[in-house]
GROMACS .gro file of C-alpha atoms in nm:
model
  405
    1MET     CA    1  13.914  17.914   4.398
    2PRO     CA    2  13.742  17.590   4.274
    3ALA     CA    3  13.802  17.237   4.392
    4LEU     CA    4  14.175  17.094   4.254
    5GLU     CA    5  14.114  16.823   3.940
    6GLU     CA    6  14.475  16.864   3.825
    7VAL     CA    7  14.781  16.924   4.012
    8VAL     CA    8  15.123  16.932   3.867
    9ILE     CA    9  15.445  16.855   4.054
   10VAL     CA   10  15.759  17.004   3.919
   11GLY     CA   11  16.062  16.840   4.058
   12ALA     CA   12  16.080  16.449   4.093
   13SER     CA   13  16.344  16.407   4.359
   14LEU     CA   14  16.252  16.343   4.719
   15ALA     CA   15  16.019  16.659   4.793
   16GLY     CA   16  15.843  16.579   4.466
   17TRP     CA   17  15.799  16.242   4.542
   18ARG     CA   18  15.654  16.272   4.890
   19ALA     CA   19  15.430  16.542   4.747
   20ALA     CA   20  15.297  16.284   4.501
   21GLU     CA   21  15.238  16.023   4.778
   22ALA     CA   22  15.088  16.328   5.033
   23LEU     CA   23  14.857  16.392   4.741
   24ARG     CA   24  14.696  16.016   4.719
   25GLN     CA   25  14.723  15.979   5.100
   26LEU     CA   26  14.514  16.297   5.181
   27GLY     CA   27  14.253  16.177   4.948
   28PHE     CA   28  14.302  16.358   4.608
   29ALA     CA   29  14.144  16.132   4.346
   30GLY     CA   30  14.233  16.379   4.050
   31ARG     CA   31  14.508  16.402   3.814
   32VAL     CA   32  14.873  16.410   3.924
   33VAL     CA   33  15.129  16.508   3.694
   34LEU     CA   34  15.505  16.453   3.798
   35ILE     CA   35  15.788  16.620   3.610
   36GLY     CA   36  16.118  16.575   3.626
   37ASP     CA   37  16.441  16.681   3.445
   38GLU     CA   38  16.614  16.320   3.490
   39GLU     CA   39  16.482  16.028   3.303
   40ARG     CA   40  16.517  15.830   3.599
   41ALA     CA   41  16.218  15.746   3.853
   42PRO     CA   42  16.266  15.936   4.200
   43TYR     CA   43  16.558  15.821   4.402
   44ASP     CA   44  16.730  15.892   4.729
   45ARG     CA   45  17.015  16.103   4.749
   46PRO     CA   46  17.219  16.085   5.076
   47PRO     CA   47  17.381  15.746   4.942
   48LEU     CA   48  17.557  15.918   4.643
   49SER     CA   49  17.822  16.069   4.872
   50LYS     CA   50  17.832  15.739   5.095
   51ASP     CA   51  17.743  15.384   5.043
   52LEU     CA   52  17.677  15.378   4.659
   53LEU     CA   53  17.984  15.590   4.616
   54ALA     CA   54  18.195  15.360   4.820
   55GLY     CA   55  18.077  15.054   4.597
   56LYS     CA   56  17.882  14.900   4.919
   57SER     CA   57  17.539  14.961   4.781
   58GLU     CA   58  17.375  14.938   4.408
   59VAL     CA   59  17.144  15.166   4.217
   60ALA     CA   60  16.854  14.954   4.297
   61ARG     CA   61  16.857  15.050   4.661
   62THR     CA   62  16.821  15.413   4.620
   63ALA     CA   63  16.475  15.396   4.468
   64LEU     CA   64  16.222  15.581   4.637
   65ALA     CA   65  15.922  15.386   4.516
   66ARG     CA   66  15.869  15.047   4.669
   67GLU     CA   67  15.758  14.781   4.441
   68GLY     CA   68  15.411  14.867   4.258
   69GLN     CA   69  15.400  15.199   4.408
   70LEU     CA   70  15.430  15.389   4.075
   71ALA     CA   71  15.144  15.199   3.943
   72GLU     CA   72  14.931  15.264   4.288
   73LEU     CA   73  14.988  15.633   4.278
   74ASP     CA   74  14.850  15.667   3.910
   75LEU     CA   75  15.084  15.933   3.821
   76ASP     CA   76  15.129  16.109   3.486
   77LEU     CA   77  15.524  16.084   3.473
   78LYS     CA   78  15.694  16.338   3.255
   79LEU     CA   79  16.064  16.236   3.319
   80GLY     CA   80  16.365  16.362   3.127
   81ARG     CA   81  16.160  16.682   3.074
   82ALA     CA   82  16.269  17.002   3.257
   83ALA     CA   83  16.052  17.280   3.297
   84ALA     CA   84  16.155  17.608   3.110
   85ALA     CA   85  15.862  17.835   3.217
   86LEU     CA   86  15.576  17.892   3.417
   87ASP     CA   87  15.288  18.077   3.256
   88ALA     CA   88  15.092  18.216   3.566
   89GLU     CA   89  14.797  18.362   3.375
   90LYS     CA   90  14.746  18.057   3.180
   91ARG     CA   91  14.835  17.836   3.454
   92GLU     CA   92  15.082  17.633   3.250
   93VAL     CA   93  15.408  17.470   3.309
   94VAL     CA   94  15.610  17.498   2.996
   95LEU     CA   95  15.847  17.214   2.915
   96GLU     CA   96  16.163  17.233   2.719
   97GLY     CA   97  16.052  17.173   2.376
   98GLY     CA   98  15.749  17.359   2.407
   99GLU     CA   99  15.491  17.119   2.563
  100ARG     CA  100  15.246  17.324   2.823
  101VAL     CA  101  15.099  17.109   3.097
  102GLY     CA  102  14.791  17.286   3.280
  103PHE     CA  103  14.720  17.311   3.629
  104ASP     CA  104  14.470  17.372   3.934
  105GLY     CA  105  14.748  17.305   4.177
  106LEU     CA  106  15.114  17.371   4.136
  107VAL     CA  107  15.385  17.193   4.388
  108ILE     CA  108  15.716  17.374   4.304
  109ALA     CA  109  15.992  17.102   4.420
  110THR     CA  110  16.281  17.201   4.184
  111GLY     CA  111  16.548  17.173   4.461
  112CYS     CA  112  16.907  17.308   4.377
  113SER     CA  113  17.204  17.288   4.141
  114PRO     CA  114  17.558  17.257   4.239
  115ARG     CA  115  17.773  17.573   4.208
  116THR     CA  116  18.070  17.566   4.002
  117LEU     CA  117  18.411  17.707   4.002
  118PRO     CA  118  18.432  17.998   3.736
  119LEU     CA  119  18.746  17.847   3.585
  120LYS     CA  120  18.815  17.657   3.262
  121THR     CA  121  18.830  17.284   3.321
  122PRO     CA  122  18.995  16.997   3.171
  123ALA     CA  123  18.778  16.763   2.953
  124ALA     CA  124  18.765  16.490   3.207
  125GLY     CA  125  18.849  16.420   3.568
  126VAL     CA  126  18.657  16.747   3.731
  127HIS     CA  127  18.332  16.647   3.881
  128THR     CA  128  18.005  16.797   4.102
  129LEU     CA  129  17.784  16.544   4.290
  130ARG     CA  130  17.433  16.587   4.265
  131SER     CA  131  17.273  16.326   4.063
  132LEU     CA  132  17.291  15.932   4.051
  133ASP     CA  133  17.458  15.969   3.715
  134ASP     CA  134  17.729  16.185   3.869
  135CYS     CA  135  17.798  15.953   4.149
  136LEU     CA  136  17.823  15.661   3.911
  137ALA     CA  137  18.092  15.876   3.690
  138ILE     CA  138  18.286  15.918   3.993
  139ARG     CA  139  18.254  15.570   4.140
  140GLY     CA  140  18.377  15.449   3.777
  141GLU     CA  141  18.690  15.680   3.813
  142LEU     CA  142  18.765  15.570   4.157
  143GLU     CA  143  18.848  15.204   4.025
  144ALA     CA  144  19.162  15.321   3.860
  145GLY     CA  145  19.287  15.438   4.222
  146PRO     CA  146  19.336  15.815   4.141
  147ARG     CA  147  19.467  16.073   4.351
  148VAL     CA  148  19.155  16.280   4.472
  149ALA     CA  149  19.129  16.637   4.552
  150VAL     CA  150  18.809  16.776   4.705
  151VAL     CA  151  18.697  17.107   4.673
  152GLY     CA  152  18.497  17.243   4.952
  153ALA     CA  153  18.464  17.108   5.287
  154GLY     CA  154  18.115  17.115   5.358
  155PHE     CA  155  17.926  16.811   5.447
  156ILE     CA  156  17.915  16.676   5.057
  157GLY     CA  157  18.283  16.747   5.039
  158ALA     CA  158  18.375  16.598   5.374
  159GLU     CA  159  18.149  16.279   5.290
  160VAL     CA  160  18.329  16.229   4.949
  161ALA     CA  161  18.651  16.283   5.118
  162ALA     CA  162  18.579  16.019   5.394
  163THR     CA  163  18.430  15.771   5.139
  164CYS     CA  164  18.750  15.818   4.904
  165ARG     CA  165  18.997  15.753   5.194
  166SER     CA  166  18.803  15.460   5.310
  167ARG     CA  167  18.902  15.310   4.969
  168GLY     CA  168  19.231  15.380   5.045
  169LEU     CA  169  19.312  15.653   4.814
  170ALA     CA  170  19.500  15.961   4.878
  171VAL     CA  171  19.308  16.239   4.922
  172THR     CA  172  19.340  16.645   4.986
  173LEU     CA  173  19.052  16.845   5.087
  174ILE     CA  174  19.074  17.218   4.979
  175ASP     CA  175  18.854  17.500   5.161
  176PRO     CA  176  18.901  17.902   5.185
  177LEU     CA  177  18.812  17.878   5.558
  178PRO     CA  178  19.063  17.866   5.807
  179VAL     CA  179  18.872  17.619   6.002
  180PRO     CA  180  18.614  17.389   5.830
  181PHE     CA  181  18.257  17.442   5.938
  182GLY     CA  182  18.365  17.727   6.183
  183PRO     CA  183  18.076  17.961   6.112
  184VAL     CA  184  17.825  17.702   6.127
  185LEU     CA  185  17.937  17.473   6.412
  186GLY     CA  186  18.201  17.676   6.567
  187ASP     CA  187  18.576  17.642   6.529
  188ASP     CA  188  18.623  17.392   6.817
  189VAL     CA  189  18.379  17.129   6.637
  190GLY     CA  190  18.523  17.203   6.317
  191THR     CA  191  18.878  17.129   6.453
  192ALA     CA  192  18.762  16.797   6.588
  193LEU     CA  193  18.600  16.685   6.260
  194GLN     CA  194  18.937  16.811   6.099
  195GLY     CA  195  19.109  16.569   6.324
  196GLU     CA  196  18.906  16.284   6.248
  197HIS     CA  197  18.994  16.337   5.899
  198GLU     CA  198  19.357  16.368   5.949
  199GLU     CA  199  19.387  16.076   6.156
  200ARG     CA  200  19.265  15.863   5.862
  201GLY     CA  201  19.529  16.010   5.624
  202VAL     CA  202  19.356  16.304   5.449
  203GLN     CA  203  19.546  16.600   5.379
  204TRP     CA  204  19.395  16.950   5.431
  205ARG     CA  205  19.468  17.283   5.281
  206LEU     CA  206  19.270  17.562   5.437
  207GLY     CA  207  19.272  17.917   5.388
  208VAL     CA  208  19.330  17.906   5.034
  209GLY     CA  209  19.133  17.909   4.699
  210VAL     CA  210  19.164  17.739   4.370
  211THR     CA  211  19.272  17.962   4.111
  212GLY     CA  212  19.300  17.703   3.815
  213PHE     CA  213  19.362  17.345   3.649
  214GLU     CA  214  19.629  17.187   3.481
  215GLY     CA  215  19.562  16.929   3.211
  216GLU     CA  216  19.393  16.955   2.872
  217ALA     CA  217  19.252  16.579   2.834
  218ARG     CA  218  19.221  16.513   3.195
  219VAL     CA  219  19.294  16.692   3.517
  220GLU     CA  220  19.645  16.678   3.639
  221ALA     CA  221  19.701  16.916   3.927
  222LEU     CA  222  19.520  17.241   4.058
  223ARG     CA  223  19.665  17.567   4.130
  224LEU     CA  224  19.603  17.722   4.475
  225ASP     CA  225  19.606  18.109   4.532
  226ASP     CA  226  19.910  18.080   4.769
  227GLY     CA  227  20.100  17.983   4.486
  228THR     CA  228  20.097  17.600   4.549
  229ARG     CA  229  20.002  17.312   4.360
  230ILE     CA  230  19.820  16.997   4.431
  231GLU     CA  231  19.840  16.697   4.188
  232ALA     CA  232  19.540  16.508   4.137
  233ASP     CA  233  19.381  16.275   3.891
  234LEU     CA  234  19.016  16.338   4.013
  235VAL     CA  235  18.869  16.664   4.152
  236VAL     CA  236  18.521  16.658   4.312
  237VAL     CA  237  18.415  17.019   4.354
  238GLY     CA  238  18.123  17.055   4.623
  239ILE     CA  239  18.109  17.435   4.714
  240GLY     CA  240  17.725  17.449   4.779
  241VAL     CA  241  17.424  17.500   4.565
  242ARG     CA  242  17.183  17.729   4.431
  243PRO     CA  243  16.826  17.689   4.422
  244GLU     CA  244  16.669  17.584   4.100
  245THR     CA  245  16.460  17.888   4.010
  246ALA     CA  246  16.563  18.038   3.668
  247TRP     CA  247  16.253  17.865   3.502
  248LEU     CA  248  16.044  18.073   3.723
  249GLU     CA  249  16.186  18.421   3.642
  250GLY     CA  250  15.930  18.626   3.456
  251SER     CA  251  15.663  18.421   3.579
  252GLY     CA  252  15.556  18.701   3.876
  253ILE     CA  253  15.609  18.461   4.148
  254ALA     CA  254  15.835  18.604   4.425
  255LEU     CA  255  16.203  18.473   4.450
  256ASP     CA  256  16.466  18.549   4.716
  257ASP     CA  257  16.723  18.295   4.739
  258GLY     CA  258  16.476  18.048   4.661
  259VAL     CA  259  16.108  18.054   4.614
  260ARG     CA  260  15.948  18.313   4.858
  261CYS     CA  261  15.673  18.141   5.062
  262ASP     CA  262  15.467  18.225   5.351
  263ALA     CA  263  15.454  18.042   5.689
  264ALA     CA  264  15.210  17.771   5.539
  265CYS     CA  265  15.444  17.720   5.224
  266ARG     CA  266  15.222  17.919   5.003
  267THR     CA  267  15.410  18.129   4.724
  268SER     CA  268  15.288  18.458   4.599
  269LEU     CA  269  15.064  18.295   4.320
  270PRO     CA  270  14.739  18.153   4.439
  271GLY     CA  271  14.704  17.768   4.404
  272VAL     CA  272  15.117  17.737   4.394
  273VAL     CA  273  15.299  17.606   4.683
  274ALA     CA  274  15.676  17.488   4.737
  275ALA     CA  275  15.857  17.232   4.919
  276GLY     CA  276  16.207  17.116   4.997
  277ASP     CA  277  16.547  17.257   4.899
  278VAL     CA  278  16.367  17.554   4.680
  279ALA     CA  279  16.143  17.684   4.923
  280ARG     CA  280  16.215  17.967   5.161
  281TRP     CA  281  15.957  18.048   5.428
  282PRO     CA  282  15.934  18.219   5.771
  283ASN     CA  283  15.963  17.945   6.047
  284PRO     CA  284  15.754  18.060   6.336
  285LEU     CA  285  15.929  17.836   6.583
  286PHE     CA  286  16.242  18.040   6.569
  287GLY     CA  287  16.078  18.380   6.551
  288ASP     CA  288  15.952  18.388   6.180
  289THR     CA  289  16.323  18.350   6.090
  290PRO     CA  290  16.344  18.294   5.686
  291MET     CA  291  16.490  17.962   5.626
  292ARG     CA  292  16.576  17.762   5.333
  293ILE     CA  293  16.677  17.403   5.449
  294GLU     CA  294  16.892  17.192   5.222
  295HIS     CA  295  16.836  16.844   5.399
  296TRP     CA  296  16.630  16.523   5.367
  297THR     CA  297  16.427  16.540   5.679
  298ASN     CA  298  16.281  16.881   5.559
  299ALA     CA  299  16.222  16.802   5.200
  300ALA     CA  300  16.004  16.500   5.329
  301GLU     CA  301  15.822  16.701   5.611
  302GLN     CA  302  15.774  16.992   5.404
  303ALA     CA  303  15.625  16.834   5.099
  304ARG     CA  304  15.350  16.692   5.295
  305HIS     CA  305  15.277  17.015   5.451
  306ALA     CA  306  15.265  17.205   5.121
  307VAL     CA  307  15.030  16.949   4.982
  308ALA     CA  308  14.806  17.000   5.295
  309THR     CA  309  14.795  17.380   5.239
  310LEU     CA  310  14.743  17.320   4.873
  311LEU     CA  311  14.434  17.100   4.934
  312ALA     CA  312  14.304  17.351   5.212
  313GLY     CA  313  14.257  17.573   4.920
  314GLU     CA  314  14.129  17.946   5.056
  315GLY     CA  315  14.059  17.754   5.414
  316GLU     CA  316  14.279  17.788   5.706
  317ALA     CA  317  14.622  17.634   5.651
  318GLN     CA  318  14.866  17.569   5.942
  319PRO     CA  319  15.199  17.736   5.975
  320PHE     CA  320  15.520  17.495   5.877
  321ALA     CA  321  15.718  17.489   6.187
  322PRO     CA  322  15.960  17.225   6.208
  323VAL     CA  323  16.295  17.149   6.421
  324PRO     CA  324  16.536  17.136   6.141
  325PHE     CA  325  16.752  16.817   6.134
  326PHE     CA  326  17.021  16.667   5.933
  327TRP     CA  327  17.279  16.394   5.985
  328SER     CA  328  17.633  16.326   5.851
  329ASP     CA  329  17.813  15.974   5.841
  330GLN     CA  330  18.198  16.014   5.792
  331TYR     CA  331  18.380  15.685   5.854
  332GLU     CA  332  18.228  15.541   6.172
  333LEU     CA  333  18.144  15.904   6.285
  334LYS     CA  334  17.778  15.963   6.290
  335ILE     CA  335  17.721  16.350   6.307
  336GLN     CA  336  17.365  16.479   6.382
  337ALA     CA  337  17.219  16.831   6.422
  338ALA     CA  338  16.874  16.985   6.532
  339GLY     CA  339  16.748  17.328   6.539
  340TYR     CA  340  16.884  17.635   6.321
  341LEU     CA  341  17.255  17.697   6.321
  342ARG     CA  342  17.280  18.055   6.205
  343GLY     CA  343  17.411  18.343   6.383
  344PHE     CA  344  17.426  18.182   6.744
  345ASP     CA  345  17.585  18.388   6.986
  346GLU     CA  346  17.676  18.146   7.278
  347ALA     CA  347  17.764  17.774   7.262
  348ARG     CA  348  17.882  17.496   7.519
  349VAL     CA  349  17.969  17.156   7.526
  350VAL     CA  350  17.741  17.001   7.769
  351HIS     CA  351  17.818  16.625   7.740
  352GLY     CA  352  18.101  16.435   7.640
  353SER     CA  353  18.434  16.563   7.504
  354LEU     CA  354  18.563  16.740   7.186
  355ALA     CA  355  18.896  16.531   7.222
  356ASP     CA  356  18.690  16.178   7.203
  357ARG     CA  357  18.476  16.317   6.938
  358LYS     CA  358  18.180  16.200   7.144
  359PHE     CA  359  17.976  16.485   7.255
  360VAL     CA  360  17.681  16.720   7.238
  361LYS     CA  361  17.707  17.069   7.197
  362LEU     CA  362  17.431  17.352   7.267
  363TYR     CA  363  17.391  17.681   7.093
  364GLY     CA  364  17.193  17.968   7.196
  365ARG     CA  365  17.099  18.320   7.012
  366GLY     CA  366  16.927  18.592   7.194
  367GLY     CA  367  16.931  18.385   7.533
  368GLN     CA  368  16.734  18.117   7.373
  369LEU     CA  369  16.826  17.753   7.280
  370VAL     CA  370  16.824  17.740   6.898
  371ALA     CA  371  17.031  17.419   6.805
  372ALA     CA  372  17.211  17.103   6.921
  373VAL     CA  373  17.498  16.909   6.752
  374ALA     CA  374  17.609  16.570   6.854
  375PHE     CA  375  17.877  16.337   6.764
  376GLY     CA  376  17.830  15.998   6.828
  377GLU     CA  377  17.550  16.038   7.062
  378PRO     CA  378  17.212  15.991   6.875
  379ARG     CA  379  16.977  15.925   7.168
  380ARG     CA  380  17.066  16.260   7.334
  381LEU     CA  381  17.023  16.448   7.040
  382ILE     CA  382  16.679  16.303   6.974
  383GLY     CA  383  16.610  16.448   7.330
  384TYR     CA  384  16.720  16.803   7.242
  385ARG     CA  385  16.517  16.786   6.903
  386ARG     CA  386  16.205  16.745   7.122
  387LYS     CA  387  16.330  17.030   7.378
  388LEU     CA  388  16.358  17.239   7.082
  389ARG     CA  389  16.014  17.228   6.954
  390THR     CA  390  15.916  17.447   7.258
  391PRO     CA  391  16.081  17.788   7.374
  392MET     CA  392  16.362  17.731   7.601
  393ARG     CA  393  16.612  17.978   7.772
  394PHE     CA  394  16.984  17.870   7.691
  395GLU     CA  395  17.069  17.882   8.063
  396ALA     CA  396  16.759  17.645   8.140
  397ALA     CA  397  16.890  17.407   7.890
  398LEU     CA  398  17.250  17.420   8.055
  399ALA     CA  399  17.080  17.356   8.385
  400GLU     CA  400  16.918  17.064   8.252
  401ALA     CA  401  17.215  16.905   8.084
  402ALA     CA  402  17.418  16.937   8.425
  403GLU     CA  403  17.180  16.743   8.590
  404SER     CA  404  17.157  16.463   8.336
  405ALA     CA  405  17.529  16.454   8.280
   0.00000   0.00000   0.00000
């Protein structure tokens, strides 16, 4: 494959932005086109469910580019222009409206879009939270002091509930699971987190689903599948996301719950890599387990790695083998996790106490240490993240933890 002269990045959120930075930092001097479906310049998303939603921060502080950096990177920005298709044969990205953008190299960083309930919704008052505009719309409605219902008790839903409750609003959190986060963190950790919210006044409705909304011009209530009714003036739906890959269908690129990549982030098409929430790749650090990680740290790290792979061309590319890491701030509680929290078969709290909501819990699979979760223990969690970079037996991790207790 000849040397790259034009690189196109589709997706102008964190992974796309970090890819643009990496191209310049790694010496690429050619044309870089950054395509994004939002008209806004790249911005950071974690504040959307926390400080920005709470009114403690402003839009300007979410910008990913420091002052003057957009000019320094010399990007051809095509914002407010969603990708509609990929013409692999002609090596062109087709934008909505028909414009075609040619490339030698392509970085796919289109992220995910929020799932919605398959129900008829009122004209106003029902929201998802993914974009800055979503956040500002919800924040504007919070000023009226509404009764808030949050559908979905994942991390986004729990953060929104915490933010709304911190503003003194009545909040009900609804989830079909009998224990929040149970399959991911274990029932004991889920119960501890539920308790933190309950002590702050959040009402929980677990083990139930939403069957309908009441209200025409604006939402008035939700109907649940156990026959009950939850009054609400504002509903935020946080039931997960789906990879943004519809524009790639028919292109010949391999898709599998995201864009399927090899260990180095290369897709099935030459000169095309993927990074961030949309990328699914085998992580060799965890036995080549296929992963698609929807967290900030992975988006930033994987974008740089994918660009390095792209610039290597047909040369040797290194596998992307990170220890996944994420955090969630709810009230004054800092929750952090490192590793891969899927399919663990043993787990134990090794530091602190669930009752105090200050602890570290380790997770094992097949006798190996695979993850650690911490509430209010950031230093210990950093240490376990380092340990996870090399294979470690679960029993050995327990023994070390006992020695350091």
